[in-house]
PDB file of C-alpha atoms in Angstrom:
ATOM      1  CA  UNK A   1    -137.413-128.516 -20.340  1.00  0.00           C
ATOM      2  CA  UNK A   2    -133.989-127.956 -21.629  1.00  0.00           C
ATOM      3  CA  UNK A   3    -133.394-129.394 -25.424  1.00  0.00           C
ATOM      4  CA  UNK A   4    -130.190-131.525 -25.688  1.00  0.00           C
ATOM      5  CA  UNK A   5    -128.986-131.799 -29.185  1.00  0.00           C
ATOM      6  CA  UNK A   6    -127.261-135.149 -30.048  1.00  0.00           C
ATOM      7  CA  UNK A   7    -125.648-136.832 -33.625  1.00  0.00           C
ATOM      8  CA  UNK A   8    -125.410-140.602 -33.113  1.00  0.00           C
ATOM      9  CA  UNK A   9    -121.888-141.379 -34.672  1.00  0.00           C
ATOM     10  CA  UNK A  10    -118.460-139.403 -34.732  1.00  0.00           C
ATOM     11  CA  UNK A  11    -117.052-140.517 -38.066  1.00  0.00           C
ATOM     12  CA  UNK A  12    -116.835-138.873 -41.013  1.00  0.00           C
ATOM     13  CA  UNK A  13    -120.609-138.428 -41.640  1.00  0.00           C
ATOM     14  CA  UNK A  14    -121.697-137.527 -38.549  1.00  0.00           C
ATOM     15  CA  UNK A  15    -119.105-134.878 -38.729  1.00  0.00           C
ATOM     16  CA  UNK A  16    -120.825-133.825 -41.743  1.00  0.00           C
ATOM     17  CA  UNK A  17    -124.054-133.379 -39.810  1.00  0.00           C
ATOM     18  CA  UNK A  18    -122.864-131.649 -36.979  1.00  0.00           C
ATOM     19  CA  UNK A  19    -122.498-128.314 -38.650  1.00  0.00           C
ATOM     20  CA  UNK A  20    -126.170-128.796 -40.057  1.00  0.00           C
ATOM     21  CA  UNK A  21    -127.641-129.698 -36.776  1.00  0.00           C
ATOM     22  CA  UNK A  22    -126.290-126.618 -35.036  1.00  0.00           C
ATOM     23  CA  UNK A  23    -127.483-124.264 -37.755  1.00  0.00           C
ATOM     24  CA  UNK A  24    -131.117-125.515 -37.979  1.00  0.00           C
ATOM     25  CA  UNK A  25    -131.409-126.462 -34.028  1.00  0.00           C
ATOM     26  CA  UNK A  26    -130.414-123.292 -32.489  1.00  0.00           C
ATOM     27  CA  UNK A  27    -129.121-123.889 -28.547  1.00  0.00           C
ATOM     28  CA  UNK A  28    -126.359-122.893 -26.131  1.00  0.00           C
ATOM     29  CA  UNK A  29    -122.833-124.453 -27.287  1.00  0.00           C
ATOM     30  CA  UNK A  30    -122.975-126.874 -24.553  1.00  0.00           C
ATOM     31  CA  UNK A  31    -126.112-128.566 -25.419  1.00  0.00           C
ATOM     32  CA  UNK A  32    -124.840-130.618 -28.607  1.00  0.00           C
ATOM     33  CA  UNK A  33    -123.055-133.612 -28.450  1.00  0.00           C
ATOM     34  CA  UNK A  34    -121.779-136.526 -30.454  1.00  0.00           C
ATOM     35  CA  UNK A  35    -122.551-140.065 -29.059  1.00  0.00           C
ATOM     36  CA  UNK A  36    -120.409-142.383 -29.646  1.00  0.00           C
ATOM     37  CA  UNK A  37    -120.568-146.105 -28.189  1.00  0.00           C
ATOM     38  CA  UNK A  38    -116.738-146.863 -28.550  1.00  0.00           C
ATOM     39  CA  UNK A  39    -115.996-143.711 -26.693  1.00  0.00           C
ATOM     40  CA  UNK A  40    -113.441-144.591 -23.866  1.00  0.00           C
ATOM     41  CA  UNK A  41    -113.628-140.925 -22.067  1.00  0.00           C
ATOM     42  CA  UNK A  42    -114.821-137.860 -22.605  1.00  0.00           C
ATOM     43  CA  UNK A  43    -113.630-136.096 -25.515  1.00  0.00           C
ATOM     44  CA  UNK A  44    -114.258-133.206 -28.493  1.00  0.00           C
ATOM     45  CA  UNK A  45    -114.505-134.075 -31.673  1.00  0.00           C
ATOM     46  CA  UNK A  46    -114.269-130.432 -33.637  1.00  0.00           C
ATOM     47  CA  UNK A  47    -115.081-129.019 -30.688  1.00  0.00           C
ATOM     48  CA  UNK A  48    -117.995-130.717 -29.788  1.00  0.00           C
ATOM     49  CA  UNK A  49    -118.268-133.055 -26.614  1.00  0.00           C
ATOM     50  CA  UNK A  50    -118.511-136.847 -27.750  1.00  0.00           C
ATOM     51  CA  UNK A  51    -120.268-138.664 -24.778  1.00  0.00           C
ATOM     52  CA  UNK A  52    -121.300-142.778 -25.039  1.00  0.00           C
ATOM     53  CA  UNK A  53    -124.902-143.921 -25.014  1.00  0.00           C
ATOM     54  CA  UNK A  54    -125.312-144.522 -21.664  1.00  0.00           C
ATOM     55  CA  UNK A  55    -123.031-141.795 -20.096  1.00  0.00           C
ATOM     56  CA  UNK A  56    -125.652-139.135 -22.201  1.00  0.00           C
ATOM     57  CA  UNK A  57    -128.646-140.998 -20.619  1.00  0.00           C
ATOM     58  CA  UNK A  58    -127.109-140.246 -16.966  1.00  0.00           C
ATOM     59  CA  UNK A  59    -125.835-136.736 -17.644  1.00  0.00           C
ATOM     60  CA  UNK A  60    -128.916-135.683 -18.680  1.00  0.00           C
ATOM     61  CA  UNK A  61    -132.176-137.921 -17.310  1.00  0.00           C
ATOM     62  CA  UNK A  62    -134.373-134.808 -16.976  1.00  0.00           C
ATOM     63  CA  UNK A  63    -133.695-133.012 -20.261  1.00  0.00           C
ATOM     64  CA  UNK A  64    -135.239-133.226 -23.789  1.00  0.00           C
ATOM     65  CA  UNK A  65    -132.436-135.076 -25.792  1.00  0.00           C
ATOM     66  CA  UNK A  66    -133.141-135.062 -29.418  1.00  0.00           C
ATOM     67  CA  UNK A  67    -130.891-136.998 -32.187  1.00  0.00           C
ATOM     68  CA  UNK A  68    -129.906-137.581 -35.276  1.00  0.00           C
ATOM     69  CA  UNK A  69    -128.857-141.022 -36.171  1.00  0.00           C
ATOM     70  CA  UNK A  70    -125.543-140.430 -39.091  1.00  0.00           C
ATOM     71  CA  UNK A  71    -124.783-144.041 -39.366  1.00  0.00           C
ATOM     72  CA  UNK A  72    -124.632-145.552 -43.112  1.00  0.00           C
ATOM     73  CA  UNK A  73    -125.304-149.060 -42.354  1.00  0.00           C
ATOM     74  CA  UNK A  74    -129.198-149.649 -42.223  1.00  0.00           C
ATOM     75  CA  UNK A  75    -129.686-152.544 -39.465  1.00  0.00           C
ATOM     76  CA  UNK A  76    -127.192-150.366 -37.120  1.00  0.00           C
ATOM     77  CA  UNK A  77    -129.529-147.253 -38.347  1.00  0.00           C
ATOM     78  CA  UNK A  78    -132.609-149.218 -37.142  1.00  0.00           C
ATOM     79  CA  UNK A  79    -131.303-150.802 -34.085  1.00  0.00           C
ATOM     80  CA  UNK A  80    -130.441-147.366 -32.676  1.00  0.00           C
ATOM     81  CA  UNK A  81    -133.961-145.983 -33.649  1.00  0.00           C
ATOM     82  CA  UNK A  82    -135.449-148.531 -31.705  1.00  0.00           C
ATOM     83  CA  UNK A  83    -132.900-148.075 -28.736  1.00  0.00           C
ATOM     84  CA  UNK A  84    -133.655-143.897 -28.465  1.00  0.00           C
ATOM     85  CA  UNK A  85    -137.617-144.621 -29.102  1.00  0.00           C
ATOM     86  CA  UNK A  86    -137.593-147.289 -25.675  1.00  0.00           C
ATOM     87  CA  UNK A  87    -135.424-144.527 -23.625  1.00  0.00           C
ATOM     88  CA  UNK A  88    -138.066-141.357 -24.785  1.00  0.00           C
ATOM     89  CA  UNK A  89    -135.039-139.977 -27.361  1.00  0.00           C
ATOM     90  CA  UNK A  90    -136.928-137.864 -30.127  1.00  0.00           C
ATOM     91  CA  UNK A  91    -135.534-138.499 -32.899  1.00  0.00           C
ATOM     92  CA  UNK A  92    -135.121-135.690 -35.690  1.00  0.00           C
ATOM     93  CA  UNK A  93    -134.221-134.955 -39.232  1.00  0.00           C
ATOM     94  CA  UNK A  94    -132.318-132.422 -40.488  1.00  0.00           C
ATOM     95  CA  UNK A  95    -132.398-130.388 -43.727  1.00  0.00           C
ATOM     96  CA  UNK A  96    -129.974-127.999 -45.010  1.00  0.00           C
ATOM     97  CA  UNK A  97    -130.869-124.541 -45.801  1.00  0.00           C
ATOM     98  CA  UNK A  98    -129.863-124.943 -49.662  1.00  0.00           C
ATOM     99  CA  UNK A  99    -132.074-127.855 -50.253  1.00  0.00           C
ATOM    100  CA  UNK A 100    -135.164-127.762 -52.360  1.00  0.00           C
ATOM    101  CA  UNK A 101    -137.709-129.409 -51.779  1.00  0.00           C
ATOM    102  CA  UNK A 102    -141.112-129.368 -54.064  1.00  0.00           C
ATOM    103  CA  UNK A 103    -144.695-130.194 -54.159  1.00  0.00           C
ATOM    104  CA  UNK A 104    -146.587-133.052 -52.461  1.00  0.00           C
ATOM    105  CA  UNK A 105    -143.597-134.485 -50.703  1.00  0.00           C
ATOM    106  CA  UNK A 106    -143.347-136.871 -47.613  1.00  0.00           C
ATOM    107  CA  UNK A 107    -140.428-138.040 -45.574  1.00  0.00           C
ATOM    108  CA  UNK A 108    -140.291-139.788 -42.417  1.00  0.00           C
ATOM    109  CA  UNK A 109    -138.749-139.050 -39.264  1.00  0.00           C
ATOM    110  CA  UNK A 110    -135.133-138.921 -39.149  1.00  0.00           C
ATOM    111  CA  UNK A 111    -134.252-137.724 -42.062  1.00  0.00           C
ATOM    112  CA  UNK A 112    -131.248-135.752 -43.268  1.00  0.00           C
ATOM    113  CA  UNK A 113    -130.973-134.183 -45.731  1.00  0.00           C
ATOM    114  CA  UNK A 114    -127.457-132.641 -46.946  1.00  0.00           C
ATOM    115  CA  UNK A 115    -126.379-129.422 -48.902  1.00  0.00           C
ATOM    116  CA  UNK A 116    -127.835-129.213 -52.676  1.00  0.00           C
ATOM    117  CA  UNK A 117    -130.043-132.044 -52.360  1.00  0.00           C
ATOM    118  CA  UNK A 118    -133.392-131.695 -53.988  1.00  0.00           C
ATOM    119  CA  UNK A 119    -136.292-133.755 -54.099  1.00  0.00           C
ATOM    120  CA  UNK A 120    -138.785-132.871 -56.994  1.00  0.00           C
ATOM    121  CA  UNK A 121    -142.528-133.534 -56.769  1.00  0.00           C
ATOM    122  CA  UNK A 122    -145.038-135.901 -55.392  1.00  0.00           C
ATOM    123  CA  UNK A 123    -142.239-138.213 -53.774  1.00  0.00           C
ATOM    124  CA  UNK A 124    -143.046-140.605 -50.641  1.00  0.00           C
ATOM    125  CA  UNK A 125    -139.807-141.028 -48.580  1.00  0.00           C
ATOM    126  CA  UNK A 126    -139.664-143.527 -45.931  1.00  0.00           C
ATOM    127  CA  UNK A 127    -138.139-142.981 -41.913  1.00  0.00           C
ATOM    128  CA  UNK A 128    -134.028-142.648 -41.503  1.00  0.00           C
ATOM    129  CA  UNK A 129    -133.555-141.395 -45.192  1.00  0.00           C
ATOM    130  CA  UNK A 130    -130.068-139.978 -45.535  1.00  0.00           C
ATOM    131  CA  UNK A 131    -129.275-138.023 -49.058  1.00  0.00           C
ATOM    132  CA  UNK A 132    -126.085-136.592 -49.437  1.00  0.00           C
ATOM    133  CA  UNK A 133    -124.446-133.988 -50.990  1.00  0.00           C
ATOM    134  CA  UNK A 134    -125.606-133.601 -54.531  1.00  0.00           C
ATOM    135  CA  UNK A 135    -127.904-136.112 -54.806  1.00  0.00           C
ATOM    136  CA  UNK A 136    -131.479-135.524 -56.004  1.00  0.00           C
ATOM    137  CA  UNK A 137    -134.730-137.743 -56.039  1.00  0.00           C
ATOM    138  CA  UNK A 138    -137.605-137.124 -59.012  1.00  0.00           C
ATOM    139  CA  UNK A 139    -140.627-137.382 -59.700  1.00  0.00           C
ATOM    140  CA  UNK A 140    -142.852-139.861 -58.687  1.00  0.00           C
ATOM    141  CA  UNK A 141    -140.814-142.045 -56.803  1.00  0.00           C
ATOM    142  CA  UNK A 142    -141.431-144.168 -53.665  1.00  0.00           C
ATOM    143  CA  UNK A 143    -138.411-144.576 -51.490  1.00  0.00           C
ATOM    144  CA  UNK A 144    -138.812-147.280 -48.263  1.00  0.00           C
ATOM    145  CA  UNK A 145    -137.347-147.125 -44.757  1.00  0.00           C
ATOM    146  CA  UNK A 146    -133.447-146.531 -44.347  1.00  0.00           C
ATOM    147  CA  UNK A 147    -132.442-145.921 -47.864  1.00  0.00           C
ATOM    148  CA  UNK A 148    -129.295-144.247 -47.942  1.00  0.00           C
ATOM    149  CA  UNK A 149    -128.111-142.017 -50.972  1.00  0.00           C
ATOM    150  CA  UNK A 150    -124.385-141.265 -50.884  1.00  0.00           C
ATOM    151  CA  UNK A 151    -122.969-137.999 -52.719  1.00  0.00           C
ATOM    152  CA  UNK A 152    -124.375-137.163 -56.142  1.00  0.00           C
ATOM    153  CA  UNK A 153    -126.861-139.953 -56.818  1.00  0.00           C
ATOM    154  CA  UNK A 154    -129.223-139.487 -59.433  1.00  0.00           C
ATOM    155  CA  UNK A 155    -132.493-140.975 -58.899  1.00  0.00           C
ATOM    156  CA  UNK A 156    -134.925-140.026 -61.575  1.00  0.00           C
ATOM    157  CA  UNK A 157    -138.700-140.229 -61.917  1.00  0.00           C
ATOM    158  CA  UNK A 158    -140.808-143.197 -61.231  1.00  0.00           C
ATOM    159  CA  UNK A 159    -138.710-144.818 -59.235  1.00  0.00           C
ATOM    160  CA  UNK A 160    -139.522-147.465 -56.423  1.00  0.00           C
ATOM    161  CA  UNK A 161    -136.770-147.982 -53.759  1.00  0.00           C
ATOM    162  CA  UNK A 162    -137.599-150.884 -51.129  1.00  0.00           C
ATOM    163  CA  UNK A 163    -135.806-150.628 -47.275  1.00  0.00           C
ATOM    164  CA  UNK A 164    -132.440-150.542 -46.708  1.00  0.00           C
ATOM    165  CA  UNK A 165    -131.430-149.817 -49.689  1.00  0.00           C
ATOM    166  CA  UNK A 166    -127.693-148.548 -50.441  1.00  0.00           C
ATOM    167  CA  UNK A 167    -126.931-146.289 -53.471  1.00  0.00           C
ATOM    168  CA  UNK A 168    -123.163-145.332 -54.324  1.00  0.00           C
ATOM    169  CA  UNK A 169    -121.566-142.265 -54.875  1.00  0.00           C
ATOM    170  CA  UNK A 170    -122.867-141.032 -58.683  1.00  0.00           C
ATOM    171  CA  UNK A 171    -125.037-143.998 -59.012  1.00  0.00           C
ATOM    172  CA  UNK A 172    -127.565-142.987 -61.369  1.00  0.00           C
ATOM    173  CA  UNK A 173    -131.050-144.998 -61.599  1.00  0.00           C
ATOM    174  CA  UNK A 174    -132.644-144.323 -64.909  1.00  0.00           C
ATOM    175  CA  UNK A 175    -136.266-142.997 -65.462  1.00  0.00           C
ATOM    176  CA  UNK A 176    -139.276-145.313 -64.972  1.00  0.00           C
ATOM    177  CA  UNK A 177    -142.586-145.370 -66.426  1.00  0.00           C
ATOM    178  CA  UNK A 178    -146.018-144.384 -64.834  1.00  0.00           C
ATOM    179  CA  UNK A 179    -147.226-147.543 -65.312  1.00  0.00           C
ATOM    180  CA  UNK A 180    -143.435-149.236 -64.422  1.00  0.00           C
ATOM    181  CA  UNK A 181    -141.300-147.766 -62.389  1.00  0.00           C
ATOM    182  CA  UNK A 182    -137.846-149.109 -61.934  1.00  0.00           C
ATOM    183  CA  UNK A 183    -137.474-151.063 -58.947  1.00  0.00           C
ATOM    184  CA  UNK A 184    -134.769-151.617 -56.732  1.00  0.00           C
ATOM    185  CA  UNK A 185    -135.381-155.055 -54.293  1.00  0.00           C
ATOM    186  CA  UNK A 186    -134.196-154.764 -50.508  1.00  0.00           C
ATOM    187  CA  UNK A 187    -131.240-154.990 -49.306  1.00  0.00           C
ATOM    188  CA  UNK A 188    -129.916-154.107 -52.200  1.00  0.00           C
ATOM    189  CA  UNK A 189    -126.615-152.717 -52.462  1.00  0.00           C
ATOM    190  CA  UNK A 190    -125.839-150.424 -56.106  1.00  0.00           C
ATOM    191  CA  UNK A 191    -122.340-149.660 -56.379  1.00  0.00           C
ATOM    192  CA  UNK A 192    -120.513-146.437 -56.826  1.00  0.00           C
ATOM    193  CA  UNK A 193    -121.238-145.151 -60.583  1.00  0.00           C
ATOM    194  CA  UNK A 194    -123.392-147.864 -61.509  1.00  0.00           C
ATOM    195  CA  UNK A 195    -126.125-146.990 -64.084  1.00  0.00           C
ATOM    196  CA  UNK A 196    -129.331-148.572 -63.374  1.00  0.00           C
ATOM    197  CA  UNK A 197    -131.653-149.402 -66.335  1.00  0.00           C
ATOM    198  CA  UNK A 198    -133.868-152.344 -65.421  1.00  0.00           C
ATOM    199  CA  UNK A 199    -135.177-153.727 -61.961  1.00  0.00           C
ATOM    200  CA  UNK A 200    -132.955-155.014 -59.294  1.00  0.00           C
ATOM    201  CA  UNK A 201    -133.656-157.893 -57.256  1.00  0.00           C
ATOM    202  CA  UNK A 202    -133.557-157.522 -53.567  1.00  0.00           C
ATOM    203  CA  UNK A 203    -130.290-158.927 -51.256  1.00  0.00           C
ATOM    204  CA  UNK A 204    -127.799-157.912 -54.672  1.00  0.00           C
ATOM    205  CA  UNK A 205    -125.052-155.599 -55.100  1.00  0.00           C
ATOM    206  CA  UNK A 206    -125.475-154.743 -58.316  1.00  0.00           C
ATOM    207  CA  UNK A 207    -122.082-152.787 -60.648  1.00  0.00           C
ATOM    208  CA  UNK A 208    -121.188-151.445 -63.991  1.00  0.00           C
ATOM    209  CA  UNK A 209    -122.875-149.707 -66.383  1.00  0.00           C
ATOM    210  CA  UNK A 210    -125.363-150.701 -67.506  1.00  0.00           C
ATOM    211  CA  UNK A 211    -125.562-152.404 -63.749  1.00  0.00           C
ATOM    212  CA  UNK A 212    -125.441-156.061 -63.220  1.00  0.00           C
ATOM    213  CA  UNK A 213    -125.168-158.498 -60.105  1.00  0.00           C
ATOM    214  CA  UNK A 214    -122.034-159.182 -58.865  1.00  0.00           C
ATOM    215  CA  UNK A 215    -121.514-163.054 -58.673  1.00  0.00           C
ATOM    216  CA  UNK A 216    -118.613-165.052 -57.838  1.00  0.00           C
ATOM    217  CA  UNK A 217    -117.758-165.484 -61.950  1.00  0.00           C
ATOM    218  CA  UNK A 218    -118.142-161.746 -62.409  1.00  0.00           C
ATOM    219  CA  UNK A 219    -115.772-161.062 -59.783  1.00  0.00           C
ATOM    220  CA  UNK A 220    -113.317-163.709 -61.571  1.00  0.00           C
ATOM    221  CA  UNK A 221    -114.063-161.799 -64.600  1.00  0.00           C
ATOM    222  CA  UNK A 222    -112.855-158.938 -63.898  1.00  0.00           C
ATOM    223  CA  UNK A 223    -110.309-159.564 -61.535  1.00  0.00           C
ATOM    224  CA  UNK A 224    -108.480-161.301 -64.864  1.00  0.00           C
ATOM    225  CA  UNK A 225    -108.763-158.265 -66.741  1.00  0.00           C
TER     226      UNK A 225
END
């Protein structure tokens, strides 16, 4: 059976992943694709054939089509999963050559992981993980199901990250103790270069350095500034 290589999206991101997919899945040209739902006709997106949902589906109903899902937002993430998993789609994660990856390490399916990312030792990684460029996990840390790290977050040891979590671009999350680890709630949104020192509850977007939830008199705050 023929393997047909497929990234979910066609933004920015998924443009990203692309290059990655083609270098660690190796296939004839013609067997990658982007999807993309809003796609009125058949296109190329850097050269690569952009196809919707369905229209992949009926090109191909006999063939091994295998994805990887680059959408940020988690619920869209998760519906998708579910979508490919009813209609037999494998899904698959990718890793870049130039990541490191240590000891006693476990990530779930559909992972991708970007250039220079490392994750340290003894970390438990949830499904649909994204890390991107830069970014590294430590030590000890327990990340949940579609948690997405944008470029050059720093999460250090003993860390506990709960589902559908968003961390911003050089967000750091400050070391944890063996006995309590920072945790970060679900749903939880930390902002670009926020500095994480304490827990954070879950459905937040937290800002600022040290980080704190943004509330209605916060935003007032500093919109008066």
């Amino acid at each position: 059976m023929i393997d047909i290589f497929t990234v979910y999206g066609a933004g920015g991101y998924a443009r990203e992943v692309m290059p990655l997919l083609k270098k660690t899945k190796i296939s004839n040209e013609n067997n990658y694709y982007f999807i993309d739902d809003n796609a009125q006709k058949e296109s190329l997106v850097n050269g690569t054939k952009v196809l919707t949902y369905e229209k992949l589906l009926y090109e191909f109903p006999s063939h091994n089509i295998c994805c990887s899902i680059a959408i940020a937002n988690f619920d869209t993430r998760r519906i998708i999963t579910e979508k490919c998993k009813k209609n037999g789609v494998k899904i698959i994660s990718i890793k870049a050559d130039n990541c490191f990856v240590m000891d006693e390490v476990n990530i779930g399916e559909g992972a991708i992981l970007s250039p220079f990312v490392t994750i340290t030792s003894n970390v438990t990684i949830g499904k649909s993980f994204h890390a991107n460029l830069y970014s590294y996990v430590g030590h000890d840390c327990m990340i949940g199901d579609y948690v997405t790290f944008a470029p050059g977050v720093k999460c250090n040891g003993n860390v506990e990250i709960h589902d559908n979590v968003y961390i911003g671009t050089g967000a750091i999350i400050h070391q944890g103790k063996s006995n309590k680890p920072i945790i970060i709630g679900k749903n939880s949104k930390i902002s670009a270069g926020a500095v994480v020192t304490k827990n954070i509850p879950e459905n937040v977007t937290v800002i600022g350095n040290p980080a704190q939830v943004l509330t209605k008199e916060l935003l007032k705050k500093m919109r008066s500034i």
